[in-house]
PDB file of C-alpha atoms in Angstrom:
ATOM      1  CA  MET A   1     -15.852  -8.216  -6.440  1.00 48.00           C
ATOM      2  CA  GLY A   2     -14.050 -11.214  -7.832  1.00 45.00           C
ATOM      3  CA  ASN A   3     -14.770 -14.261  -9.925  1.00 48.00           C
ATOM      4  CA  SER A   4     -14.540 -17.834  -8.740  1.00 54.00           C
ATOM      5  CA  GLY A   5     -11.128 -19.278  -9.375  1.00 70.00           C
ATOM      6  CA  MET A   6      -9.171 -16.059  -8.869  1.00 85.00           C
ATOM      7  CA  SER A   7      -6.071 -16.020  -6.690  1.00 94.00           C
ATOM      8  CA  ILE A   8      -5.577 -12.515  -5.352  1.00 97.00           C
ATOM      9  CA  LEU A   9      -2.368 -11.177  -3.832  1.00 98.00           C
ATOM     10  CA  ILE A  10      -2.782  -8.365  -1.312  1.00 98.00           C
ATOM     11  CA  THR A  11       0.487  -6.785  -0.197  1.00 98.00           C
ATOM     12  CA  GLY A  12       0.439  -5.011   3.132  1.00 95.00           C
ATOM     13  CA  GLY A  13      -2.400  -7.370   3.963  1.00 95.00           C
ATOM     14  CA  ALA A  14      -1.910  -6.955   7.703  1.00 94.00           C
ATOM     15  CA  GLY A  15      -2.083  -3.176   7.506  1.00 92.00           C
ATOM     16  CA  PHE A  16      -4.955  -0.738   7.880  1.00 90.00           C
ATOM     17  CA  ILE A  17      -6.304  -0.827   4.320  1.00 92.00           C
ATOM     18  CA  GLY A  18      -4.978  -4.250   3.348  1.00 93.00           C
ATOM     19  CA  SER A  19      -6.670  -6.106   6.196  1.00 94.00           C
ATOM     20  CA  HIS A  20     -10.021  -4.509   5.365  1.00 94.00           C
ATOM     21  CA  LEU A  21      -9.568  -5.465   1.726  1.00 96.00           C
ATOM     22  CA  VAL A  22      -8.921  -9.094   2.668  1.00 97.00           C
ATOM     23  CA  GLU A  23     -12.122  -9.140   4.721  1.00 95.00           C
ATOM     24  CA  ARG A  24     -14.096  -7.511   1.908  1.00 95.00           C
ATOM     25  CA  PHE A  25     -13.010 -10.134  -0.598  1.00 95.00           C
ATOM     26  CA  LEU A  26     -13.869 -12.900   1.860  1.00 95.00           C
ATOM     27  CA  THR A  27     -17.338 -11.418   2.298  1.00 94.00           C
ATOM     28  CA  GLU A  28     -18.099 -10.858  -1.372  1.00 92.00           C
ATOM     29  CA  SER A  29     -16.272 -13.626  -3.244  1.00 90.00           C
ATOM     30  CA  ASP A  30     -14.937 -17.151  -2.985  1.00 90.00           C
ATOM     31  CA  ASP A  31     -11.573 -16.155  -4.463  1.00 93.00           C
ATOM     32  CA  LYS A  32      -8.380 -17.414  -2.885  1.00 96.00           C
ATOM     33  CA  ILE A  33      -6.539 -14.668  -1.032  1.00 97.00           C
ATOM     34  CA  VAL A  34      -2.784 -14.431  -0.465  1.00 98.00           C
ATOM     35  CA  CYS A  35      -2.100 -12.008   2.389  1.00 98.00           C
ATOM     36  CA  LEU A  36       1.507 -10.808   2.181  1.00 97.00           C
ATOM     37  CA  ASP A  37       3.131  -8.748   4.933  1.00 96.00           C
ATOM     38  CA  ASN A  38       6.589  -8.605   6.472  1.00 95.00           C
ATOM     39  CA  TYR A  39       5.336  -7.148   9.789  1.00 93.00           C
ATOM     40  CA  ASN A  40       8.107  -4.541   9.875  1.00 89.00           C
ATOM     41  CA  ASP A  41       8.595  -2.236  12.839  1.00 87.00           C
ATOM     42  CA  TYR A  42       7.480   1.029  11.192  1.00 83.00           C
ATOM     43  CA  TYR A  43       4.809   0.797  13.869  1.00 82.00           C
ATOM     44  CA  ASP A  44       4.160  -1.919  16.466  1.00 86.00           C
ATOM     45  CA  PRO A  45       4.006  -5.278  14.614  1.00 90.00           C
ATOM     46  CA  ALA A  46       1.607  -6.514  17.300  1.00 92.00           C
ATOM     47  CA  ILE A  47      -1.007  -4.140  15.880  1.00 90.00           C
ATOM     48  CA  LYS A  48      -0.667  -5.728  12.445  1.00 92.00           C
ATOM     49  CA  ARG A  49      -0.841  -9.235  13.862  1.00 95.00           C
ATOM     50  CA  LYS A  50      -4.033  -8.256  15.666  1.00 94.00           C
ATOM     51  CA  ASN A  51      -5.448  -6.944  12.370  1.00 93.00           C
ATOM     52  CA  VAL A  52      -5.303 -10.414  10.790  1.00 94.00           C
ATOM     53  CA  THR A  53      -6.756 -12.458  13.657  1.00 94.00           C
ATOM     54  CA  ALA A  54     -10.210 -12.511  12.047  1.00 93.00           C
ATOM     55  CA  PHE A  55      -8.994 -14.283   8.910  1.00 95.00           C
ATOM     56  CA  GLU A  56      -5.514 -15.761   9.454  1.00 93.00           C
ATOM     57  CA  ASN A  57      -6.953 -19.259   9.971  1.00 95.00           C
ATOM     58  CA  ASN A  58      -9.515 -18.995   7.185  1.00 96.00           C
ATOM     59  CA  PRO A  59      -8.876 -21.795   4.644  1.00 95.00           C
ATOM     60  CA  GLN A  60      -9.576 -19.310   1.857  1.00 95.00           C
ATOM     61  CA  VAL A  61      -6.545 -17.239   2.936  1.00 96.00           C
ATOM     62  CA  THR A  62      -2.850 -18.032   2.591  1.00 96.00           C
ATOM     63  CA  MET A  63      -0.726 -16.018   5.010  1.00 97.00           C
ATOM     64  CA  VAL A  64       2.781 -15.190   3.768  1.00 97.00           C
ATOM     65  CA  GLU A  65       5.339 -13.394   5.941  1.00 96.00           C
ATOM     66  CA  GLU A  66       7.867 -12.040   3.451  1.00 96.00           C
ATOM     67  CA  THR A  67       9.069  -8.775   1.931  1.00 96.00           C
ATOM     68  CA  PHE A  68       7.995  -7.989  -1.609  1.00 97.00           C
ATOM     69  CA  CYS A  69      11.514  -6.606  -2.132  1.00 97.00           C
ATOM     70  CA  ASN A  70      12.706 -10.213  -2.492  1.00 97.00           C
ATOM     71  CA  GLN A  71      12.535 -10.764  -6.252  1.00 97.00           C
ATOM     72  CA  GLU A  72      13.142 -14.514  -6.156  1.00 97.00           C
ATOM     73  CA  ALA A  73      10.484 -14.973  -3.485  1.00 97.00           C
ATOM     74  CA  MET A  74       7.959 -12.953  -5.506  1.00 97.00           C
ATOM     75  CA  HIS A  75       8.539 -14.989  -8.673  1.00 98.00           C
ATOM     76  CA  ARG A  76       8.074 -18.154  -6.628  1.00 97.00           C
ATOM     77  CA  LEU A  77       4.965 -16.820  -4.877  1.00 97.00           C
ATOM     78  CA  PHE A  78       3.271 -15.796  -8.134  1.00 97.00           C
ATOM     79  CA  ALA A  79       3.948 -19.231  -9.626  1.00 96.00           C
ATOM     80  CA  ASP A  80       3.149 -21.380  -6.582  1.00 95.00           C
ATOM     81  CA  CYS A  81      -0.073 -19.522  -5.737  1.00 96.00           C
ATOM     82  CA  ASP A  82      -1.050 -18.937  -9.382  1.00 95.00           C
ATOM     83  CA  ILE A  83      -1.636 -15.231  -8.731  1.00 97.00           C
ATOM     84  CA  THR A  84      -4.202 -13.705 -11.097  1.00 96.00           C
ATOM     85  CA  GLU A  85      -4.717 -10.266  -9.514  1.00 97.00           C
ATOM     86  CA  VAL A  86      -2.525  -7.983  -7.408  1.00 98.00           C
ATOM     87  CA  PHE A  87      -3.589  -5.306  -4.939  1.00 98.00           C
ATOM     88  CA  HIS A  88      -0.357  -3.610  -3.908  1.00 98.00           C
ATOM     89  CA  PHE A  89      -0.981  -1.726  -0.664  1.00 97.00           C
ATOM     90  CA  GLY A  90       2.310  -2.488   1.055  1.00 95.00           C
ATOM     91  CA  ALA A  91       4.720   0.433   1.447  1.00 94.00           C
ATOM     92  CA  TYR A  92       6.671   2.570   3.824  1.00 91.00           C
ATOM     93  CA  ALA A  93       4.436   5.584   4.413  1.00 89.00           C
ATOM     94  CA  GLY A  94       4.794   8.939   6.104  1.00 86.00           C
ATOM     95  CA  VAL A  95       6.299  12.233   4.990  1.00 88.00           C
ATOM     96  CA  ARG A  96       8.439  13.107   8.007  1.00 89.00           C
ATOM     97  CA  PRO A  97      10.011   9.636   8.481  1.00 91.00           C
ATOM     98  CA  SER A  98      10.914   9.557   4.791  1.00 93.00           C
ATOM     99  CA  ILE A  99      13.037  12.679   5.229  1.00 94.00           C
ATOM    100  CA  GLU A 100      14.988  10.911   7.947  1.00 94.00           C
ATOM    101  CA  ARG A 101      15.283   7.549   6.139  1.00 94.00           C
ATOM    102  CA  PRO A 102      15.045   8.199   2.377  1.00 95.00           C
ATOM    103  CA  HIS A 103      16.984   5.091   1.325  1.00 96.00           C
ATOM    104  CA  LEU A 104      14.483   2.859   3.120  1.00 94.00           C
ATOM    105  CA  TYR A 105      11.612   4.429   1.174  1.00 95.00           C
ATOM    106  CA  GLN A 106      13.478   4.084  -2.098  1.00 96.00           C
ATOM    107  CA  LYS A 107      14.126   0.408  -1.406  1.00 96.00           C
ATOM    108  CA  ALA A 108      10.588  -0.529  -0.386  1.00 96.00           C
ATOM    109  CA  ASN A 109       8.403   1.762  -2.462  1.00 96.00           C
ATOM    110  CA  ILE A 110      10.352   1.837  -5.720  1.00 97.00           C
ATOM    111  CA  GLU A 111      12.447  -1.327  -5.833  1.00 97.00           C
ATOM    112  CA  GLY A 112       9.756  -3.348  -4.062  1.00 97.00           C
ATOM    113  CA  THR A 113       7.114  -2.238  -6.540  1.00 98.00           C
ATOM    114  CA  LEU A 114       9.498  -3.118  -9.363  1.00 98.00           C
ATOM    115  CA  CYS A 115       9.892  -6.644  -7.950  1.00 98.00           C
ATOM    116  CA  LEU A 116       6.124  -7.103  -8.039  1.00 98.00           C
ATOM    117  CA  LEU A 117       5.835  -5.680 -11.553  1.00 98.00           C
ATOM    118  CA  GLU A 118       8.561  -8.036 -12.746  1.00 98.00           C
ATOM    119  CA  ALA A 119       6.729 -10.977 -11.180  1.00 98.00           C
ATOM    120  CA  ALA A 120       3.493  -9.813 -12.836  1.00 97.00           C
ATOM    121  CA  ARG A 121       5.272  -9.527 -16.184  1.00 96.00           C
ATOM    122  CA  ASN A 122       6.767 -12.989 -15.831  1.00 95.00           C
ATOM    123  CA  LYS A 123       3.493 -14.561 -14.699  1.00 93.00           C
ATOM    124  CA  PRO A 124       0.832 -12.387 -16.384  1.00 92.00           C
ATOM    125  CA  VAL A 125      -2.011 -11.149 -14.181  1.00 96.00           C
ATOM    126  CA  GLU A 126      -5.448  -9.820 -15.064  1.00 96.00           C
ATOM    127  CA  ARG A 127      -5.209  -6.724 -12.881  1.00 96.00           C
ATOM    128  CA  PHE A 128      -2.493  -4.893 -10.935  1.00 98.00           C
ATOM    129  CA  VAL A 129      -3.912  -2.235  -8.617  1.00 98.00           C
ATOM    130  CA  MET A 130      -1.317  -0.199  -6.763  1.00 96.00           C
ATOM    131  CA  ALA A 131      -1.808   2.397  -4.050  1.00 94.00           C
ATOM    132  CA  SER A 132       0.045   5.597  -4.790  1.00 90.00           C
ATOM    133  CA  SER A 133      -0.526   8.741  -2.726  1.00 86.00           C
ATOM    134  CA  SER A 134      -1.902  12.263  -2.902  1.00 85.00           C
ATOM    135  CA  THR A 135       1.637  13.422  -2.068  1.00 83.00           C
ATOM    136  CA  VAL A 136       2.633  12.856  -5.707  1.00 85.00           C
ATOM    137  CA  TYR A 137       0.928  16.153  -6.635  1.00 80.00           C
ATOM    138  CA  GLY A 138       3.639  18.028  -4.747  1.00 81.00           C
ATOM    139  CA  GLY A 139       4.391  21.723  -4.773  1.00 77.00           C
ATOM    140  CA  GLY A 140       2.977  23.854  -7.570  1.00 70.00           C
ATOM    141  CA  ALA A 141       0.125  21.506  -8.420  1.00 68.00           C
ATOM    142  CA  GLU A 142      -3.167  23.270  -9.086  1.00 71.00           C
ATOM    143  CA  ALA A 143      -5.942  22.702  -6.543  1.00 71.00           C
ATOM    144  CA  PRO A 144      -8.385  21.050  -6.438  1.00 74.00           C
ATOM    145  CA  PHE A 145      -6.353  18.042  -7.489  1.00 74.00           C
ATOM    146  CA  LYS A 146      -7.544  15.975 -10.451  1.00 72.00           C
ATOM    147  CA  GLU A 147      -6.275  12.741 -11.966  1.00 76.00           C
ATOM    148  CA  ASP A 148      -5.218  14.534 -15.141  1.00 76.00           C
ATOM    149  CA  ALA A 149      -3.701  17.556 -13.387  1.00 73.00           C
ATOM    150  CA  SER A 150      -0.094  18.475 -13.986  1.00 75.00           C
ATOM    151  CA  ILE A 151       2.140  16.944 -11.336  1.00 77.00           C
ATOM    152  CA  GLY A 152       4.330  19.274  -9.288  1.00 77.00           C
ATOM    153  CA  VAL A 153       7.587  18.411  -7.560  1.00 84.00           C
ATOM    154  CA  PRO A 154       7.012  16.014  -4.622  1.00 87.00           C
ATOM    155  CA  LEU A 155       7.958  17.667  -1.334  1.00 89.00           C
ATOM    156  CA  SER A 156       9.274  14.567   0.416  1.00 92.00           C
ATOM    157  CA  PRO A 157      11.155  11.365  -0.388  1.00 94.00           C
ATOM    158  CA  TYR A 158       7.882   9.549   0.318  1.00 91.00           C
ATOM    159  CA  GLY A 159       6.026  11.511  -2.364  1.00 93.00           C
ATOM    160  CA  ALA A 160       8.934  11.087  -4.765  1.00 94.00           C
ATOM    161  CA  SER A 161       9.033   7.336  -4.144  1.00 96.00           C
ATOM    162  CA  LYS A 162       5.322   7.019  -4.837  1.00 95.00           C
ATOM    163  CA  ARG A 163       5.582   9.063  -8.025  1.00 95.00           C
ATOM    164  CA  ALA A 164       8.515   6.925  -9.167  1.00 96.00           C
ATOM    165  CA  ALA A 165       6.484   3.781  -8.437  1.00 96.00           C
ATOM    166  CA  GLU A 166       3.611   5.186 -10.508  1.00 95.00           C
ATOM    167  CA  LEU A 167       5.932   5.846 -13.435  1.00 96.00           C
ATOM    168  CA  MET A 168       7.383   2.356 -13.188  1.00 97.00           C
ATOM    169  CA  GLY A 169       3.865   0.930 -13.226  1.00 97.00           C
ATOM    170  CA  LEU A 170       2.877   3.016 -16.245  1.00 96.00           C
ATOM    171  CA  THR A 171       6.062   1.954 -18.024  1.00 97.00           C
ATOM    172  CA  TYR A 172       5.298  -1.731 -17.416  1.00 97.00           C
ATOM    173  CA  HIS A 173       1.763  -1.121 -18.656  1.00 97.00           C
ATOM    174  CA  ALA A 174       3.064   0.412 -21.897  1.00 97.00           C
ATOM    175  CA  LEU A 175       6.049  -1.889 -22.398  1.00 96.00           C
ATOM    176  CA  HIS A 176       4.799  -5.238 -21.104  1.00 97.00           C
ATOM    177  CA  GLN A 177       0.996  -4.749 -21.042  1.00 96.00           C
ATOM    178  CA  VAL A 178       0.807  -5.272 -17.284  1.00 97.00           C
ATOM    179  CA  PRO A 179      -2.739  -4.002 -16.524  1.00 97.00           C
ATOM    180  CA  VAL A 180      -1.757  -1.390 -13.942  1.00 97.00           C
ATOM    181  CA  ILE A 181      -4.205   0.888 -12.141  1.00 96.00           C
ATOM    182  CA  CYS A 182      -2.771   3.576  -9.818  1.00 95.00           C
ATOM    183  CA  LEU A 183      -4.828   4.949  -6.934  1.00 93.00           C
ATOM    184  CA  ARG A 184      -4.062   8.287  -5.250  1.00 88.00           C
ATOM    185  CA  PRO A 185      -5.827   8.210  -1.886  1.00 84.00           C
ATOM    186  CA  PHE A 186      -5.935  11.221   0.395  1.00 83.00           C
ATOM    187  CA  SER A 187      -6.639  11.069   4.150  1.00 80.00           C
ATOM    188  CA  ILE A 188      -8.303   7.679   4.562  1.00 81.00           C
ATOM    189  CA  TYR A 189      -9.497   6.897   8.069  1.00 80.00           C
ATOM    190  CA  GLY A 190     -11.408   4.189   9.876  1.00 80.00           C
ATOM    191  CA  PRO A 191     -10.976   1.208  12.196  1.00 82.00           C
ATOM    192  CA  ARG A 192      -7.350  -0.019  12.455  1.00 81.00           C
ATOM    193  CA  LEU A 193      -5.954   3.322  11.318  1.00 77.00           C
ATOM    194  CA  ARG A 194      -2.192   3.555  11.809  1.00 78.00           C
ATOM    195  CA  PRO A 195      -1.202   5.014  15.195  1.00 75.00           C
ATOM    196  CA  ASP A 196       1.063   7.680  13.657  1.00 77.00           C
ATOM    197  CA  LEU A 197      -1.626   9.416  11.586  1.00 73.00           C
ATOM    198  CA  ALA A 198      -3.291  12.719  12.492  1.00 75.00           C
ATOM    199  CA  MET A 199      -6.798  11.316  12.872  1.00 76.00           C
ATOM    200  CA  THR A 200      -5.579   8.735  15.401  1.00 79.00           C
ATOM    201  CA  ILE A 201      -3.492  11.280  17.320  1.00 78.00           C
ATOM    202  CA  PHE A 202      -6.249  13.913  17.374  1.00 80.00           C
ATOM    203  CA  THR A 203      -8.934  11.432  18.420  1.00 83.00           C
ATOM    204  CA  ALA A 204      -6.782  10.027  21.230  1.00 81.00           C
ATOM    205  CA  ALA A 205      -6.011  13.538  22.498  1.00 84.00           C
ATOM    206  CA  ILE A 206      -9.691  14.504  22.474  1.00 85.00           C
ATOM    207  CA  LEU A 207     -10.734  11.338  24.308  1.00 86.00           C
ATOM    208  CA  GLU A 208      -8.002  11.855  26.908  1.00 86.00           C
ATOM    209  CA  GLY A 209      -8.672  15.572  27.300  1.00 88.00           C
ATOM    210  CA  LYS A 210      -5.162  16.523  26.197  1.00 88.00           C
ATOM    211  CA  PRO A 211      -4.241  19.593  24.117  1.00 86.00           C
ATOM    212  CA  LEU A 212      -3.300  19.088  20.491  1.00 80.00           C
ATOM    213  CA  PRO A 213       0.302  19.850  19.507  1.00 74.00           C
ATOM    214  CA  LEU A 214       0.651  23.108  17.582  1.00 75.00           C
ATOM    215  CA  PHE A 215       3.418  23.504  15.012  1.00 72.00           C
ATOM    216  CA  GLY A 216       4.613  26.960  13.997  1.00 75.00           C
ATOM    217  CA  ASP A 217       2.235  29.844  14.734  1.00 72.00           C
ATOM    218  CA  GLY A 218      -0.903  27.911  13.828  1.00 63.00           C
ATOM    219  CA  SER A 219      -1.671  30.077  10.815  1.00 65.00           C
ATOM    220  CA  ILE A 220      -1.723  27.188   8.350  1.00 57.00           C
TER     221      ILE A 220
END
């Protein structure tokens, strides 16, 4: 996956996808890994700390507990760790919570991404991969979704924040030649899946013999 001598920053490195990505790099390369996470309370921080137990003491990994919304800290991190690649998987996720706390999503997902892009512009990197979301397609988008499909209006602050982050990334690619790649994942599942996601909730209910919650009349 990587070449010897790389120093790879993974944001959200203690999360579901980020922690798996750290382990994958450790298995398939000898690159240095910087695992960045602020262990916020969007869900139980103890779950995230458990996610990193397999690699937190690995000499190939540098653990950093910090928010990527801190511009000064990001400039310092990129310089001190000589970051050459970025995998930006840190974010506030979830449609319903974003409706209740839109300013939090704007701060983390838009301003935080901007902080990382600025750091990558200041200390050029070879690759900047950022996780967007399928929610960017929004209402009115033609199904099945394609990368080159017309984008509808996002139906939540979360979707809007991810679309705004995409546009900021594309702007930095065009204006400053930051090599940005945007991913639009759909319903990813697997070990360490967040506790608030449908697959986790449904699986737990099935295992415990509990009925699934039904919203509306169940016609959708």
